[in-house]
Amino acid sequence: LQSALYAVTWPSARLVYGGGRSLVSFACELGWVHALRCLLAHGAPRWTPADGVNDAHALMRATAKCDRATHAACSRMLLEAGLRPGGECDAEGRTPLHWAVFHNQLDVVRALAQHGANVDARDRRGRTPRQLAASDPECARCLLGQHTHASA
């Protein structure tokens, strides 16, 4: 299937696969960094209603099935393609940054912070990514000096 993604004519990159999910979502889930790069470069939709998402977080979470380097690469590409790092993404009120800090995804934490993620956003329990990072010195350093972003 990865070869098919490269061979596809790019107007058809807007197509979706089984169940109506986007090819971008599929490439993220499988950790196909090169396919994701090609899809984003050619304007493929980042998600569809069938993906069950309304922001970038679900796509970032999908890459968690991959190794850490692949997860970080996919996350950076999605952020550079214009996905916003803010907003609640689950029933607990966590943001993508909460999730990355909790799972000790340091490269993703850095990428989200560099793209304006709110380090002081509170989840439903009142916890911020900055507070969650306090137990890990390296993660805390990633967020040190980052400012609160009201729009993220």
PDB file of C-alpha atoms in Angstrom:
ATOM      1  CA  LEU A   1       0.000   0.000   0.000  1.00  0.00           C
ATOM      2  CA  GLN A   2       2.877   2.394   0.700  1.00  0.00           C
ATOM      3  CA  SER A   3       4.083   1.916  -2.885  1.00  0.00           C
ATOM      4  CA  ALA A   4       0.562   2.615  -4.095  1.00  0.00           C
ATOM      5  CA  LEU A   5       0.534   5.895  -2.178  1.00  0.00           C
ATOM      6  CA  TYR A   6       3.669   7.004  -4.025  1.00  0.00           C
ATOM      7  CA  ALA A   7       2.324   5.887  -7.392  1.00  0.00           C
ATOM      8  CA  VAL A   8      -1.105   7.466  -7.002  1.00  0.00           C
ATOM      9  CA  THR A   9      -1.913  10.468  -9.181  1.00  0.00           C
ATOM     10  CA  TRP A  10      -2.098  13.369  -6.792  1.00  0.00           C
ATOM     11  CA  PRO A  11      -5.616  14.597  -7.511  1.00  0.00           C
ATOM     12  CA  SER A  12      -6.669  11.216  -6.155  1.00  0.00           C
ATOM     13  CA  ALA A  13      -4.677  11.855  -2.972  1.00  0.00           C
ATOM     14  CA  ARG A  14      -7.876  13.443  -1.759  1.00  0.00           C
ATOM     15  CA  LEU A  15      -9.426   9.980  -1.739  1.00  0.00           C
ATOM     16  CA  VAL A  16     -10.080   8.153   1.456  1.00  0.00           C
ATOM     17  CA  TYR A  17      -9.625   4.509   2.319  1.00  0.00           C
ATOM     18  CA  GLY A  18     -11.941   1.975   3.940  1.00  0.00           C
ATOM     19  CA  GLY A  19     -14.570   3.469   6.172  1.00  0.00           C
ATOM     20  CA  GLY A  20     -14.011   6.956   4.771  1.00  0.00           C
ATOM     21  CA  ARG A  21     -10.839   7.691   6.771  1.00  0.00           C
ATOM     22  CA  SER A  22      -8.161   9.920   5.321  1.00  0.00           C
ATOM     23  CA  LEU A  23      -4.937   8.633   3.804  1.00  0.00           C
ATOM     24  CA  VAL A  24      -3.065  11.060   6.079  1.00  0.00           C
ATOM     25  CA  SER A  25      -4.585   9.392   9.125  1.00  0.00           C
ATOM     26  CA  PHE A  26      -3.705   5.979   7.712  1.00  0.00           C
ATOM     27  CA  ALA A  27      -0.080   6.983   7.011  1.00  0.00           C
ATOM     28  CA  CYS A  28       0.248   8.344  10.568  1.00  0.00           C
ATOM     29  CA  GLU A  29      -1.141   5.185  12.131  1.00  0.00           C
ATOM     30  CA  LEU A  30       1.369   3.057  10.248  1.00  0.00           C
ATOM     31  CA  GLY A  31       4.284   5.434  10.741  1.00  0.00           C
ATOM     32  CA  TRP A  32       4.860   5.924   7.033  1.00  0.00           C
ATOM     33  CA  VAL A  33       6.829   9.153   7.280  1.00  0.00           C
ATOM     34  CA  HIS A  34       7.678   9.419   3.571  1.00  0.00           C
ATOM     35  CA  ALA A  35       4.095   8.719   2.501  1.00  0.00           C
ATOM     36  CA  LEU A  36       2.837  11.290   5.001  1.00  0.00           C
ATOM     37  CA  ARG A  37       5.295  13.873   3.633  1.00  0.00           C
ATOM     38  CA  CYS A  38       4.080  13.223   0.067  1.00  0.00           C
ATOM     39  CA  LEU A  39       0.404  13.337   1.019  1.00  0.00           C
ATOM     40  CA  LEU A  40       0.762  16.614   2.918  1.00  0.00           C
ATOM     41  CA  ALA A  41       2.866  18.165   0.146  1.00  0.00           C
ATOM     42  CA  HIS A  42       0.154  17.398  -2.383  1.00  0.00           C
ATOM     43  CA  GLY A  43      -2.752  18.754  -0.393  1.00  0.00           C
ATOM     44  CA  ALA A  44      -4.354  15.558   0.861  1.00  0.00           C
ATOM     45  CA  PRO A  45      -6.990  16.256   3.522  1.00  0.00           C
ATOM     46  CA  ARG A  46      -5.608  15.791   6.999  1.00  0.00           C
ATOM     47  CA  TRP A  47      -8.729  14.066   8.298  1.00  0.00           C
ATOM     48  CA  THR A  48     -12.334  13.354   7.469  1.00  0.00           C
ATOM     49  CA  PRO A  49     -15.408  13.108   9.704  1.00  0.00           C
ATOM     50  CA  ALA A  50     -14.953   9.318   9.671  1.00  0.00           C
ATOM     51  CA  ASP A  51     -11.592   9.749  11.395  1.00  0.00           C
ATOM     52  CA  GLY A  52     -13.595  10.890  14.420  1.00  0.00           C
ATOM     53  CA  VAL A  53     -11.398  13.902  15.066  1.00  0.00           C
ATOM     54  CA  ASN A  54     -11.847  17.618  15.050  1.00  0.00           C
ATOM     55  CA  ASP A  55      -8.255  18.670  15.620  1.00  0.00           C
ATOM     56  CA  ALA A  56      -4.688  17.527  15.209  1.00  0.00           C
ATOM     57  CA  HIS A  57      -4.497  15.598  18.440  1.00  0.00           C
ATOM     58  CA  ALA A  58      -6.130  12.394  17.236  1.00  0.00           C
ATOM     59  CA  LEU A  59      -3.658  12.188  14.385  1.00  0.00           C
ATOM     60  CA  MET A  60      -0.763  12.769  16.747  1.00  0.00           C
ATOM     61  CA  ARG A  61      -2.104  10.052  19.025  1.00  0.00           C
ATOM     62  CA  ALA A  62      -2.408   7.669  16.100  1.00  0.00           C
ATOM     63  CA  THR A  63       1.333   7.823  15.622  1.00  0.00           C
ATOM     64  CA  ALA A  64       1.851   6.508  19.157  1.00  0.00           C
ATOM     65  CA  LYS A  65       1.701   3.023  17.684  1.00  0.00           C
ATOM     66  CA  CYS A  66       5.064   3.812  16.094  1.00  0.00           C
ATOM     67  CA  ASP A  67       8.492   4.134  17.642  1.00  0.00           C
ATOM     68  CA  ARG A  68       9.347   7.461  19.277  1.00  0.00           C
ATOM     69  CA  ALA A  69      11.401   8.812  16.366  1.00  0.00           C
ATOM     70  CA  THR A  70       8.596   8.084  13.890  1.00  0.00           C
ATOM     71  CA  HIS A  71       6.009   9.578  16.243  1.00  0.00           C
ATOM     72  CA  ALA A  72       8.062  12.778  16.532  1.00  0.00           C
ATOM     73  CA  ALA A  73       8.647  13.002  12.781  1.00  0.00           C
ATOM     74  CA  CYS A  74       4.947  12.580  11.992  1.00  0.00           C
ATOM     75  CA  SER A  75       3.951  15.072  14.690  1.00  0.00           C
ATOM     76  CA  ARG A  76       6.401  17.686  13.384  1.00  0.00           C
ATOM     77  CA  MET A  77       5.130  17.237   9.825  1.00  0.00           C
ATOM     78  CA  LEU A  78       1.523  17.642  10.936  1.00  0.00           C
ATOM     79  CA  LEU A  79       2.378  20.785  12.899  1.00  0.00           C
ATOM     80  CA  GLU A  80       4.359  22.230   9.986  1.00  0.00           C
ATOM     81  CA  ALA A  81       1.379  21.487   7.731  1.00  0.00           C
ATOM     82  CA  GLY A  82      -0.688  23.822   9.881  1.00  0.00           C
ATOM     83  CA  LEU A  83      -2.379  21.635  12.463  1.00  0.00           C
ATOM     84  CA  ARG A  84      -2.914  23.577  15.649  1.00  0.00           C
ATOM     85  CA  PRO A  85      -1.464  22.098  18.822  1.00  0.00           C
ATOM     86  CA  GLY A  86      -4.152  23.429  21.135  1.00  0.00           C
ATOM     87  CA  GLY A  87      -7.615  22.471  22.197  1.00  0.00           C
ATOM     88  CA  GLU A  88      -9.047  19.658  24.254  1.00  0.00           C
ATOM     89  CA  CYS A  89      -8.750  16.294  22.663  1.00  0.00           C
ATOM     90  CA  ASP A  90     -10.328  13.791  25.005  1.00  0.00           C
ATOM     91  CA  ALA A  91     -12.953  13.389  27.706  1.00  0.00           C
ATOM     92  CA  GLU A  92     -10.359  14.287  30.360  1.00  0.00           C
ATOM     93  CA  GLY A  93      -9.760  17.708  28.803  1.00  0.00           C
ATOM     94  CA  ARG A  94      -6.162  16.925  27.930  1.00  0.00           C
ATOM     95  CA  THR A  95      -4.383  18.682  25.089  1.00  0.00           C
ATOM     96  CA  PRO A  96      -1.805  17.139  22.753  1.00  0.00           C
ATOM     97  CA  LEU A  97       0.869  18.605  25.032  1.00  0.00           C
ATOM     98  CA  HIS A  98      -0.608  16.914  28.113  1.00  0.00           C
ATOM     99  CA  TRP A  99      -0.542  13.644  26.237  1.00  0.00           C
ATOM    100  CA  ALA A 100       3.056  14.033  24.981  1.00  0.00           C
ATOM    101  CA  VAL A 101       4.317  14.995  28.451  1.00  0.00           C
ATOM    102  CA  PHE A 102       2.464  12.120  30.111  1.00  0.00           C
ATOM    103  CA  HIS A 103       3.998   9.636  27.657  1.00  0.00           C
ATOM    104  CA  ASN A 104       7.457  11.206  27.906  1.00  0.00           C
ATOM    105  CA  GLN A 105       7.598  11.970  24.187  1.00  0.00           C
ATOM    106  CA  LEU A 106      10.287  14.645  24.537  1.00  0.00           C
ATOM    107  CA  ASP A 107      10.691  15.377  20.819  1.00  0.00           C
ATOM    108  CA  VAL A 108       6.932  15.810  20.496  1.00  0.00           C
ATOM    109  CA  VAL A 109       6.858  18.015  23.612  1.00  0.00           C
ATOM    110  CA  ARG A 110       9.531  20.235  22.029  1.00  0.00           C
ATOM    111  CA  ALA A 111       7.697  20.397  18.697  1.00  0.00           C
ATOM    112  CA  LEU A 112       4.364  21.246  20.319  1.00  0.00           C
ATOM    113  CA  ALA A 113       5.932  23.931  22.514  1.00  0.00           C
ATOM    114  CA  GLN A 114       7.728  25.441  19.513  1.00  0.00           C
ATOM    115  CA  HIS A 115       4.409  25.574  17.642  1.00  0.00           C
ATOM    116  CA  GLY A 116       2.653  27.461  20.417  1.00  0.00           C
ATOM    117  CA  ALA A 117       1.044  24.793  22.577  1.00  0.00           C
ATOM    118  CA  ASN A 118      -0.279  26.161  25.850  1.00  0.00           C
ATOM    119  CA  VAL A 119       1.988  24.848  28.615  1.00  0.00           C
ATOM    120  CA  ASP A 120      -0.497  26.038  31.262  1.00  0.00           C
ATOM    121  CA  ALA A 121      -3.722  24.592  29.798  1.00  0.00           C
ATOM    122  CA  ARG A 122      -5.669  22.795  32.526  1.00  0.00           C
ATOM    123  CA  ASP A 123      -7.269  19.386  32.066  1.00  0.00           C
ATOM    124  CA  ARG A 124     -10.484  18.428  33.907  1.00  0.00           C
ATOM    125  CA  ARG A 125      -8.429  17.610  37.015  1.00  0.00           C
ATOM    126  CA  GLY A 126      -6.753  21.020  36.926  1.00  0.00           C
ATOM    127  CA  ARG A 127      -3.352  19.689  35.837  1.00  0.00           C
ATOM    128  CA  THR A 128      -1.187  21.539  33.335  1.00  0.00           C
ATOM    129  CA  PRO A 129       1.476  20.065  31.043  1.00  0.00           C
ATOM    130  CA  ARG A 130       4.024  22.094  32.999  1.00  0.00           C
ATOM    131  CA  GLN A 131       2.897  20.428  36.258  1.00  0.00           C
ATOM    132  CA  LEU A 132       2.957  16.956  34.697  1.00  0.00           C
ATOM    133  CA  ALA A 133       6.490  17.612  33.439  1.00  0.00           C
ATOM    134  CA  ALA A 134       7.743  18.541  36.909  1.00  0.00           C
ATOM    135  CA  SER A 135       8.426  14.892  37.761  1.00  0.00           C
ATOM    136  CA  ASP A 136      10.799  14.511  34.803  1.00  0.00           C
ATOM    137  CA  PRO A 137      13.709  16.981  34.788  1.00  0.00           C
ATOM    138  CA  GLU A 138      14.403  16.608  31.063  1.00  0.00           C
ATOM    139  CA  CYS A 139      10.760  17.109  30.133  1.00  0.00           C
ATOM    140  CA  ALA A 140      10.501  20.052  32.523  1.00  0.00           C
ATOM    141  CA  ARG A 141      13.512  21.654  30.783  1.00  0.00           C
ATOM    142  CA  CYS A 142      11.678  21.321  27.444  1.00  0.00           C
ATOM    143  CA  LEU A 143       8.903  23.525  28.808  1.00  0.00           C
ATOM    144  CA  LEU A 144      11.088  25.881  30.818  1.00  0.00           C
ATOM    145  CA  GLY A 145      10.689  29.402  29.543  1.00  0.00           C
ATOM    146  CA  GLN A 146       7.698  28.520  27.363  1.00  0.00           C
ATOM    147  CA  HIS A 147       4.884  31.038  27.712  1.00  0.00           C
ATOM    148  CA  THR A 148       1.180  30.489  28.060  1.00  0.00           C
ATOM    149  CA  HIS A 149      -0.601  30.909  24.747  1.00  0.00           C
ATOM    150  CA  ALA A 150      -4.221  31.894  25.161  1.00  0.00           C
ATOM    151  CA  SER A 151      -5.133  30.730  21.661  1.00  0.00           C
ATOM    152  CA  ALA A 152      -3.600  27.260  21.977  1.00  0.00           C
TER     153      ALA A 152
END
